Short mmCIF file of C-alpha atoms and ligand atoms in Angstrom, two decimals:
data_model
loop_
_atom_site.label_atom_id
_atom_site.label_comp_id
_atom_site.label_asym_id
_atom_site.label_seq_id
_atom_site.Cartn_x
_atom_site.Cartn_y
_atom_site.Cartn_z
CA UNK A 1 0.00 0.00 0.00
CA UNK A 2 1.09 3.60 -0.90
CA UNK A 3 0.20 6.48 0.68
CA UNK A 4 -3.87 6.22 1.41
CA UNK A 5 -6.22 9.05 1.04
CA UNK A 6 -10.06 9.31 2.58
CA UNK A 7 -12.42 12.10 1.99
CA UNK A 8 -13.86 12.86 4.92
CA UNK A 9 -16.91 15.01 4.58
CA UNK A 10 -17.78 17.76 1.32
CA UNK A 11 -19.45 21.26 1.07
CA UNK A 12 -19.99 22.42 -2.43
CA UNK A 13 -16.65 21.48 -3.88
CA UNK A 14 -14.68 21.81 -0.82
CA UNK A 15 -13.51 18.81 0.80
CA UNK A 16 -12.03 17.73 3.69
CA UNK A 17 -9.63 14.67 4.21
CA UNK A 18 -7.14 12.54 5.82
CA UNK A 19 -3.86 11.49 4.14
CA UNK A 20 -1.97 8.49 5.67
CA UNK A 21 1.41 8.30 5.11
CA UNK A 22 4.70 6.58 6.16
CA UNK A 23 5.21 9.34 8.35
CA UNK A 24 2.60 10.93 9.90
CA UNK A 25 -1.39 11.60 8.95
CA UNK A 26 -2.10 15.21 7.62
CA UNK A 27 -5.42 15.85 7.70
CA UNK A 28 -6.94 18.03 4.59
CA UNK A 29 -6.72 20.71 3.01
CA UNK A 30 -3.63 21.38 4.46
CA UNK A 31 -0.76 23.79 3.99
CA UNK A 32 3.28 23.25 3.56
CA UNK A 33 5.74 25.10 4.76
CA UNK A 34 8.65 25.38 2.62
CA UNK A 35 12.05 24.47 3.65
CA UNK A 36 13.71 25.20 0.44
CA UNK A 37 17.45 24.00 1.60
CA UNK A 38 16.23 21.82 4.00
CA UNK A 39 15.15 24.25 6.70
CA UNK A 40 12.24 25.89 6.96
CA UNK A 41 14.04 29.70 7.32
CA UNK A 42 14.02 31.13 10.69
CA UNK A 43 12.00 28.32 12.17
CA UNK A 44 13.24 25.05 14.11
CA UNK A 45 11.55 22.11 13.51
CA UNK A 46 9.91 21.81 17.16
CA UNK A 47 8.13 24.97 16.37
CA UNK A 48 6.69 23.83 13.65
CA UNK A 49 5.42 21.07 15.35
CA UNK A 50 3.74 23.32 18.06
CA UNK A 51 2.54 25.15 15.70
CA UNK A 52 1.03 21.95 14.15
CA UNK A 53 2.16 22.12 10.77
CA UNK A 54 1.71 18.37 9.95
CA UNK A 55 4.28 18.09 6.43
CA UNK A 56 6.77 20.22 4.75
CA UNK A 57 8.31 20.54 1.59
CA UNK A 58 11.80 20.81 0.58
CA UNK A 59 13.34 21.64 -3.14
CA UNK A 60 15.40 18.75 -5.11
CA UNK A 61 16.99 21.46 -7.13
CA UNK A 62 18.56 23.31 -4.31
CA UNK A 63 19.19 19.96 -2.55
CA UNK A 64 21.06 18.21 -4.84
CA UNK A 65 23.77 21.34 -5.89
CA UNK A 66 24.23 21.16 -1.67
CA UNK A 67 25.20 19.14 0.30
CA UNK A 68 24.14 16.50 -3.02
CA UNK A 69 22.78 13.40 -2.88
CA UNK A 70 25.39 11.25 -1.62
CA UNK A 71 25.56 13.27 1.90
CA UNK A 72 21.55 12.96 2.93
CA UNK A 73 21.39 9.83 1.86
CA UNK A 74 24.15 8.25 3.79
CA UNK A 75 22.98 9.98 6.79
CA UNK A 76 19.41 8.45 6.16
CA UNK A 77 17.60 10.73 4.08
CA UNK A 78 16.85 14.47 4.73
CA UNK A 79 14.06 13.87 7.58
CA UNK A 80 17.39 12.66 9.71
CA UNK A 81 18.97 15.20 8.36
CA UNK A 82 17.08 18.31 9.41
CA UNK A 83 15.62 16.45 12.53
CA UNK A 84 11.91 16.72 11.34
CA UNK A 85 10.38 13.35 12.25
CA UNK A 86 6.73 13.91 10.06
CA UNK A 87 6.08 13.65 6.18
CA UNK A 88 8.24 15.54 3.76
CA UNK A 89 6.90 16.63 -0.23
CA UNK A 90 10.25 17.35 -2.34
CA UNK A 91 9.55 18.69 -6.07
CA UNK A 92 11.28 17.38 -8.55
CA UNK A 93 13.60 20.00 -9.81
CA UNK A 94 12.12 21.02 -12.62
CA UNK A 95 10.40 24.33 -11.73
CA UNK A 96 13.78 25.59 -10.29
CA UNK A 97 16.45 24.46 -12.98
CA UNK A 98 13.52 26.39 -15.62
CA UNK A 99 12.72 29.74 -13.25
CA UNK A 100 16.52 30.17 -11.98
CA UNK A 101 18.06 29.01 -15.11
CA UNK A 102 18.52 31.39 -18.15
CA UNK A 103 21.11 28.54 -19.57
CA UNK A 104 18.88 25.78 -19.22
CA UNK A 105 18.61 23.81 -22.34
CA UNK A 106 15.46 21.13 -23.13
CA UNK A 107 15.90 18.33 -25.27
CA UNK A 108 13.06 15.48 -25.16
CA UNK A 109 15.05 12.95 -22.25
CA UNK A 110 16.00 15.91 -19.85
CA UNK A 111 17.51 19.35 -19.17
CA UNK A 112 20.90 20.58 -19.17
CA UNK A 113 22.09 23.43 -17.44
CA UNK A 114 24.78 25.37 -15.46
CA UNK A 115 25.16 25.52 -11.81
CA UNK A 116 24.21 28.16 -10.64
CA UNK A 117 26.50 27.83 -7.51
CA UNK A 118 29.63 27.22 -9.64
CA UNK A 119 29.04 27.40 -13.32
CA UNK A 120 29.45 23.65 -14.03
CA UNK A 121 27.32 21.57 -16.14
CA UNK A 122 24.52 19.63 -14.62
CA UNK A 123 22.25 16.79 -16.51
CA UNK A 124 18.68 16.26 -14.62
CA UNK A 125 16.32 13.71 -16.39
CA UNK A 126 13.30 12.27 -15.01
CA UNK A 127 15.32 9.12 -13.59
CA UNK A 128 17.78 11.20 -11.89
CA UNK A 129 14.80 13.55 -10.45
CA UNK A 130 13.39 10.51 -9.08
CA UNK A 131 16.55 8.80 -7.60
CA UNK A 132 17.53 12.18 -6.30
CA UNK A 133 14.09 12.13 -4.28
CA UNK A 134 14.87 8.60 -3.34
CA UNK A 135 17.86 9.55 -1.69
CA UNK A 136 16.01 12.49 0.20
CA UNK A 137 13.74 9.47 1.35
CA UNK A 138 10.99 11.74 0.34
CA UNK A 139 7.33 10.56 1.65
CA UNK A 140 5.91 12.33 -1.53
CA UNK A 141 7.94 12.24 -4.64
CA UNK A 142 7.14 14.60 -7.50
CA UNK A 143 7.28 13.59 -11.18
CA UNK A 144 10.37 15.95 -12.98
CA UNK A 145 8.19 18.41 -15.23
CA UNK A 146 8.14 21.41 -17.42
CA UNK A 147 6.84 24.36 -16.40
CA UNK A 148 5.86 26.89 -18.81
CA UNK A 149 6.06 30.33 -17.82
CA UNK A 150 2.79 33.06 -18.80
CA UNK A 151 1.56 33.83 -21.43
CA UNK A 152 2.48 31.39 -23.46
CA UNK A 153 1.23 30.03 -27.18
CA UNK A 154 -0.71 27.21 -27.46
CA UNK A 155 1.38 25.25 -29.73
CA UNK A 156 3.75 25.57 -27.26
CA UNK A 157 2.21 24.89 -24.12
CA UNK A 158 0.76 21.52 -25.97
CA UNK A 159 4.46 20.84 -27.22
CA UNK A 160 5.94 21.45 -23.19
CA UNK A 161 2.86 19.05 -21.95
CA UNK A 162 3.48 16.29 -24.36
CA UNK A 163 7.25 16.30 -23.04
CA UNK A 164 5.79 16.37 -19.13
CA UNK A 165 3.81 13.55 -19.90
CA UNK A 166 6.19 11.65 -21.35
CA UNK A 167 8.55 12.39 -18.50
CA UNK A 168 5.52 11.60 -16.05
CA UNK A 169 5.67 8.20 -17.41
CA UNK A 170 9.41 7.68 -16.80
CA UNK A 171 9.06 9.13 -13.41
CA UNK A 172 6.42 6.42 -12.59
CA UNK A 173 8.25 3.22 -14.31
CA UNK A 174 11.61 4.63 -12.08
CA UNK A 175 9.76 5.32 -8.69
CA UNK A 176 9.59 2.28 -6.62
CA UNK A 177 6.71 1.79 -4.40
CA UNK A 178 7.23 1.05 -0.83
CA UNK A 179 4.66 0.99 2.29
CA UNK A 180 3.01 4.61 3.07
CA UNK A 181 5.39 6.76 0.43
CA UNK A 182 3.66 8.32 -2.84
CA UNK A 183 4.15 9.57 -6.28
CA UNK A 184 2.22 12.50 -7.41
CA UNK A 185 1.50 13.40 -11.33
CA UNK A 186 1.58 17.02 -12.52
CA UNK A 187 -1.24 18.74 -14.85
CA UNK A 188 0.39 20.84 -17.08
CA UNK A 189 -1.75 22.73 -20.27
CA UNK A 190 -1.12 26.67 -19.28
CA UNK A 191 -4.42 27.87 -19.26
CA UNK A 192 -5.30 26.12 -21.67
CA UNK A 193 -8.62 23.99 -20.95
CA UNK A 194 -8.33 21.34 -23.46
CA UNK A 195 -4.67 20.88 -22.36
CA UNK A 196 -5.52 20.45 -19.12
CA UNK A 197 -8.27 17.99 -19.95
CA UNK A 198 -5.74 15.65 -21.87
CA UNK A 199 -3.16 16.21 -19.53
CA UNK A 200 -5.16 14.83 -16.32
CA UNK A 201 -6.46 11.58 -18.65
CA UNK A 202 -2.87 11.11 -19.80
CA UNK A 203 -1.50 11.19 -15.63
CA UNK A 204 -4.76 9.14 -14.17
CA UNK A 205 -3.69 6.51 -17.28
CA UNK A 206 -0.80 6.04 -16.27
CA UNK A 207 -1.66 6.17 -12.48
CA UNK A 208 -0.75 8.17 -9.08
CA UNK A 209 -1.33 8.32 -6.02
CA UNK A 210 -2.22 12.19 -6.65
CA UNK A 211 -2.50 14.99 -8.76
CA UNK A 212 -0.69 18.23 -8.29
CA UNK A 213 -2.00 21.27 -10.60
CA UNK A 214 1.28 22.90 -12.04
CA UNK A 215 1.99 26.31 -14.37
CA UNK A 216 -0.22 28.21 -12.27
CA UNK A 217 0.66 31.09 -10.04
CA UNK A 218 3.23 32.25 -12.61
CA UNK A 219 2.31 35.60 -13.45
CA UNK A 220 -1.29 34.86 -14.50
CA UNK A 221 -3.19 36.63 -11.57
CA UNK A 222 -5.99 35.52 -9.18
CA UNK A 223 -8.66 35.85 -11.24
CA UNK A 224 -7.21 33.63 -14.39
CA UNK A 225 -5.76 31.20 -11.94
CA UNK A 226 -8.79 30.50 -10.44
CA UNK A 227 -10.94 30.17 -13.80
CA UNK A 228 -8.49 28.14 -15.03
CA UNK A 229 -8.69 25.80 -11.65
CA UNK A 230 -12.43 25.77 -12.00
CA UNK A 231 -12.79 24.76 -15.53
CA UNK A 232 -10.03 22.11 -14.94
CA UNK A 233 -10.14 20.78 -11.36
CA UNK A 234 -12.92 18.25 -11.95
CA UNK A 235 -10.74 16.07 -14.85
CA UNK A 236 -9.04 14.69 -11.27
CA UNK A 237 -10.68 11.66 -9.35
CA UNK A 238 -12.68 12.72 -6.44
CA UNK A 239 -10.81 10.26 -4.57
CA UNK A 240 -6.57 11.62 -4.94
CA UNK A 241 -5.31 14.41 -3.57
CA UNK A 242 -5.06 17.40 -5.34
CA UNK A 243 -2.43 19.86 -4.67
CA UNK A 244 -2.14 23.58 -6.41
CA UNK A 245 1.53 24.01 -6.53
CA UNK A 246 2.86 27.53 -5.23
CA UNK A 247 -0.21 29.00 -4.06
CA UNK A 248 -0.38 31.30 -2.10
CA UNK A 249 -2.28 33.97 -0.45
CA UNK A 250 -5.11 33.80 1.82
CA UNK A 251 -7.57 34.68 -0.66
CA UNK A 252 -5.47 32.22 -2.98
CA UNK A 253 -6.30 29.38 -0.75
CA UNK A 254 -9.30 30.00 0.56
CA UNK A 255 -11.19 30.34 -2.91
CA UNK A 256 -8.87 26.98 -4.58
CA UNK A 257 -10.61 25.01 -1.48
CA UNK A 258 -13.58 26.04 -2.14
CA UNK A 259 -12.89 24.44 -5.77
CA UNK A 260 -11.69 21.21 -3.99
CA UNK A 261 -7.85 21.44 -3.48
CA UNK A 262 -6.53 19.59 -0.72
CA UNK A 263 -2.48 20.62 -0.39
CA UNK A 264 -1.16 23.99 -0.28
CA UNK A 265 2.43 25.51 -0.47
CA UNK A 266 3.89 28.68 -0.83
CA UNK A 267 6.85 31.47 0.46
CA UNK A 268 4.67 33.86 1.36
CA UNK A 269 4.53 33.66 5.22
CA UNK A 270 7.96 32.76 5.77
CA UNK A 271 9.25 35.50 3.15
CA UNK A 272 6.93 37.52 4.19
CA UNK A 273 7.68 37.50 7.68
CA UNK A 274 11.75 37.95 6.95
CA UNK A 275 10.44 41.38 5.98
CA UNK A 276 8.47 42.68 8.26
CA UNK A 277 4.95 41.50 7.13
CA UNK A 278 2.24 40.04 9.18
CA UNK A 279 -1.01 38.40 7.94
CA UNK A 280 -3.71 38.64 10.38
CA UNK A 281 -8.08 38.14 10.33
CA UNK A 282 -8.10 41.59 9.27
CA UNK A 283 -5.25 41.60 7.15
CA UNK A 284 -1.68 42.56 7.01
CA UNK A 285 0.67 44.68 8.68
CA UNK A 286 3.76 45.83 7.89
CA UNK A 287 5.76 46.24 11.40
CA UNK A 288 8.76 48.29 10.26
CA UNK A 289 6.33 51.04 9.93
CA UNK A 290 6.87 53.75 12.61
CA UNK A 291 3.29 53.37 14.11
CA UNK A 292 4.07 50.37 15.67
CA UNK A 293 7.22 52.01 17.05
CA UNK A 294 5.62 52.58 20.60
CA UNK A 295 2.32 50.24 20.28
CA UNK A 296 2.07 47.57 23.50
CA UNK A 297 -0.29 45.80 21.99
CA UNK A 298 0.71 42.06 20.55
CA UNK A 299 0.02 41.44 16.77
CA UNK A 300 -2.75 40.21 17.01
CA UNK A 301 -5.77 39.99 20.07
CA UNK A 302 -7.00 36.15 20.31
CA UNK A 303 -3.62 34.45 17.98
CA UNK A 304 -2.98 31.20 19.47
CA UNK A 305 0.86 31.71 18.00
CA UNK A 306 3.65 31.89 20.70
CA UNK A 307 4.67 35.39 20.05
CA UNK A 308 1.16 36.85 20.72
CA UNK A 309 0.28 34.50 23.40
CA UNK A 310 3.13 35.94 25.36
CA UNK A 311 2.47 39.37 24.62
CA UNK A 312 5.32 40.27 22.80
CA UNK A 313 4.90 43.76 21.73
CA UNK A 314 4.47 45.62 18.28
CA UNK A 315 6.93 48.06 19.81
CA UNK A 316 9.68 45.01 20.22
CA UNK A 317 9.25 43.71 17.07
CA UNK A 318 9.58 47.05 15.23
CA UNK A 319 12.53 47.79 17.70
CA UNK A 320 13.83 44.11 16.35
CA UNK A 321 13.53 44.97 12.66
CA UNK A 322 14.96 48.67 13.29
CA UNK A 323 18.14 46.96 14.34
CA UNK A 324 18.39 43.87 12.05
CA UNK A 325 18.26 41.98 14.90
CA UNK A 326 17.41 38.55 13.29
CA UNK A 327 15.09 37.23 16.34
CA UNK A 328 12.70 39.59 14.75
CA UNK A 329 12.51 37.57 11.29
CA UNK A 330 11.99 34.76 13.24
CA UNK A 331 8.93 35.81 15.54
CA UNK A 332 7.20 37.35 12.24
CA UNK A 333 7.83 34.05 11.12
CA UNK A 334 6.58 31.78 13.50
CA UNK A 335 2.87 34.14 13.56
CA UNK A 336 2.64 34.16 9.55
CA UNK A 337 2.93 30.02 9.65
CA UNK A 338 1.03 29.90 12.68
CA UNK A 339 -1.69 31.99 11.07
CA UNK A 340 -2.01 29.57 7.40
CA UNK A 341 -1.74 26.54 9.77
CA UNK A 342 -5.21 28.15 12.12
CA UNK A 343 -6.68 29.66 8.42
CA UNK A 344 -6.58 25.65 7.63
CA UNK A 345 -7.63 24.29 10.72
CA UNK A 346 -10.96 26.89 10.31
CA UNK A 347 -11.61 25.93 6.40
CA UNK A 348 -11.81 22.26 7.77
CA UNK A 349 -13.88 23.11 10.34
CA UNK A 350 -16.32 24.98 8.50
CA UNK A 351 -16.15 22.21 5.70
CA UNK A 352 -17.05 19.24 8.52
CA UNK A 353 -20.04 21.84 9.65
CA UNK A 354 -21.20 22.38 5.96
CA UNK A 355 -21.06 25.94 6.58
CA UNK A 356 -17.83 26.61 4.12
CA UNK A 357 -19.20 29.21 1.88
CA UNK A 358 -20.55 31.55 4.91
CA UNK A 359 -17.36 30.79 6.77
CA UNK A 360 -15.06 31.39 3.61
CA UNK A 361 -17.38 34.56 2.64
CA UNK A 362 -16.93 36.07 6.25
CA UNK A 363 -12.72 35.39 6.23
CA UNK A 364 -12.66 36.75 2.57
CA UNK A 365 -14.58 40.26 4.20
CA UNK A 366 -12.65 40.32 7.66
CA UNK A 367 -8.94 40.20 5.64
CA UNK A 368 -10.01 42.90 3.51
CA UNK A 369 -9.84 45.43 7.02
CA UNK A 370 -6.93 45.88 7.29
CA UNK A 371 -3.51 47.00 5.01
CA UNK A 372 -4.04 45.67 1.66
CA UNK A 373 -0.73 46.20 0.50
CA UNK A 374 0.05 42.00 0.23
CA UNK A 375 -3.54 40.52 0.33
CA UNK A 376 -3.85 40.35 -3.55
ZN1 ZN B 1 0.53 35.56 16.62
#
């Protein structure tokens, strides 16, 4: 048995869930922190388990240029190796070596490209994506993909998810399955509808154990992302996990689950919070902003995170940021996960109380309060 996945109650679209894994159960829809290099920045691991985030997600790419495989996997894959005992999701590598990559060059078995840590040439094809996720001992391995960027033609878009599909299929022949671990397919089509269409009947031919929905959030906006996720979600079996790659913000997330996404990850409250931002109900704040200078108050009234339950003032943190002090980054840091991790927690809530679109219509309102200078 692979990983297994159970729907657990519906409202509308939304859905709620539990994923079982070799690792851990996450329940659904759930949001991943992103440890790009292994480390989710500014945060130890034990926060993030008091904080309750239940899997996070680490990049191949970055991974594999350091420390490479040889040195995680000897020391018993990177779970060991960054002392976080739950489920890990590594990508595949492919997103990276095309975004960060102006050298990169595609042929139909793979990519070729420079370093970008010391210039040197680097081969990644879908085998070596997959034993490079091996190595990592990742719970939930993604196929190696290409991503195209937006806008983008159509006859190229169908020419870039031919080649994914074809590297989907070499992906699944090289991934071994073993008790609670998974392989997840990627839809790829741009905005394409009809690409998307043959794109998810190409990945549930050849069979996952879910379906992640790729080449969005790259430029295309809210509104355009989310048409395209509406007119393409339902080509996925009801009974996979679905996962919107790279999304996003609160509004992001909270209008993709009311489509029926169950996984989530992003940079946003981690970056975010190494630069001063806060999400909170009633939107963001930007601490380095001399209002907070001599404000008492915590971030936020009622946050369950540890910063605000110990009443750690604005006028600290701004006094933290005003100095570079890096404690700061960190605080912001643990409230902006802490805050996605309860904005979950709530949309499953409301979901098992089939009250999601009141509950998701009344978030949606209460975020638009406050600054609006990250919300869209
Ligand atoms: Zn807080």
């Amino acid at each position: 048995m692979t990983i297994s996945f159970n729907v657990k109650n519906t409202d509308g679209f939304a859905r709620s869930g539990l994923l079982e894994t070799a690792h851990g159960k996450i329940k659904t829809p759930v949001f991943m922190p992103v440890g790009t290099y292994g480390a989710v920045k500014g945060i130890q691991p034990d926060d993030l388990k008091y904080i309750g985030a239940e899997i996070i997600l680490s990049n191949t790419y970055h991974l594999m240029e350091r420390p490479g495989k040889d040195i995680i996997r000897d020391i018993g894959g990177l779970r060991k190796f960054m002392n976080w005992d739950g489920p890990i999701l590594t990508d595949s590598g492919g997103f990276q070596v095309m975004s960060l990559q102006n050298m990169a060059k595609i042929d139909n078995d793979g990519v070729t490209f420079k370093s970008h840590i010391d210039g040197s040439l680097i081969r990644l094809t879908p085998k070596d994506s997959i034993e490079m996720q091996n190595a990592l001992d990742s719970t939930i391995t993604m196929v190696f993909d290409e991503c195209t960027s937006y806008p983008v033609k159509k006859d190229l878009a169908l020419y870039s998810m031919n080649l994914s599909m074809k590297w989907a299929k070499l992906c699944r022949d090289n991934f071994i399955d073993k008790n609670g671990y998974g392989l997840f397919g990627i839809v790829q089509g741009s905005t394409f509808n009809d690409l998307r269409q043959i794109s998810s009947e190409n990945l549930i031919n050849i069979g996952f154990d879910g379906y992640a929905i790729g080449g969005l959030a790259v430029g295309e906006g809210h509104e355009v992302m989310i048409n395209t996720l509406k007119s393409s979600i339902n080509y996925l079996p009801i009974n996979k996990p679905r996962y919107l790659m790279g999304v996003g913000y609160p509004k992001d997330i909270i209008e993709a689950v009311n489509l029926g996404v169950d996984m989530f990850d992003c940079v946003i409250p981690t970056r975010s919070g190494r630069t001063g931002k806060v999400f909170t109900k009633n939107g963001t704040l930007n601490i380095k902003n001399s209002r907070h200078k001599n404000d008492p108050r915590s971030i936020e009234e009622g946050c369950s995170c540890k910063i605000c339950s110990n009443n750690i003032s604005r006028a600290y943190l701004y006094h933290l940021f005003n100095t570079k002090e890096m404690l700061g980054a960190t605080y912001l840091t643990i409230h902006n996960i802490n805050h996605y991790i309860q904005l979950m927690s709530t949309l499953r809530k409301a979901i098992n109380n089939n009250n999601f679109n009141e509950a998701s219509k009344f978030l949606l309102n209460e975020y638009k309060k406050g600054d609006i200078e990250i919300y869209n």
